[in-house]
Amino acid sequence: KATLISHCSESNPLIKKNYKNIAIILALAILALALIITNISIDPKESNISNDNTVQLKIGNSVGMMAPDFTAKLYNEDGSFTLSDYLGKKVIINFWATWCTPCIAELPQFDEFQKNHPEVKIVALHSNLVTDDVMKYLSNYDYEITFGIDETGEVIKSFGGSTMLPHTIVINENGVITYNSVDSITYEKLESLI
């Protein structure tokens, strides 16, 4: 019998086509079942899907991840800067220091960009390695950007940084990191990142 069925399926193209169709349908049914089982077994607390069915991105320091929230004490304004207060607005964070020559050189680029793009919030956070009087340094300039301090060094660490400066992060309106790099930056580069 097995030889007869095998022989019939080889000689009859309709039977061969039906086996192929049955195999495809069976594979799709198994795939659908696997998807159903997977969705049922996901613990909502452990998934990245919220109650309103939107995907919640992982918090981290890489491009495409949600930026970690932080609060930093300000130098040139009263109070503090909290990143989550700026959801809905693009934010540029620049880690700098008075002892960092490339940092000092790029501050005017950030300031010009801030003047031309008030819809973007720029905050320059001084390294926790303070060697000079930062307020005295800033008093020599009329910068419009916000200056704060990363008092413990934890903010730069949360963005994957260290003592290597300058370090710039761009965050979109949704709080997602779109740029994170240790290098000097120009006005033209800032334009291309926004």
PDB file of C-alpha atoms in Angstrom, residues 22-40:
ATOM      1  CA  ILE A  22      -1.574  20.840   3.030  1.00  0.00           C
ATOM      2  CA  ALA A  23       2.037  21.295   4.183  1.00  0.00           C
ATOM      3  CA  ILE A  24       1.784  25.087   3.778  1.00  0.00           C
ATOM      4  CA  ILE A  25      -1.548  25.233   5.643  1.00  0.00           C
ATOM      5  CA  LEU A  26      -0.174  23.046   8.416  1.00  0.00           C
ATOM      6  CA  ALA A  27       2.949  25.232   8.763  1.00  0.00           C
ATOM      7  CA  LEU A  28       0.815  28.404   8.946  1.00  0.00           C
ATOM      8  CA  ALA A  29      -1.464  26.806  11.539  1.00  0.00           C
ATOM      9  CA  ILE A  30       1.541  25.853  13.688  1.00  0.00           C
ATOM     10  CA  LEU A  31       2.955  29.386  13.375  1.00  0.00           C
ATOM     11  CA  ALA A  32      -0.406  30.934  14.332  1.00  0.00           C
ATOM     12  CA  LEU A  33      -0.694  28.617  17.319  1.00  0.00           C
ATOM     13  CA  ALA A  34       2.829  29.499  18.431  1.00  0.00           C
ATOM     14  CA  LEU A  35       2.016  33.223  18.226  1.00  0.00           C
ATOM     15  CA  ILE A  36      -1.171  32.762  20.229  1.00  0.00           C
ATOM     16  CA  ILE A  37       0.610  30.737  22.913  1.00  0.00           C
ATOM     17  CA  THR A  38       3.442  33.285  23.100  1.00  0.00           C
ATOM     18  CA  ASN A  39       1.050  36.219  23.556  1.00  0.00           C
ATOM     19  CA  ILE A  40      -0.928  34.415  26.215  1.00  0.00           C
TER      20      ILE A  40
END
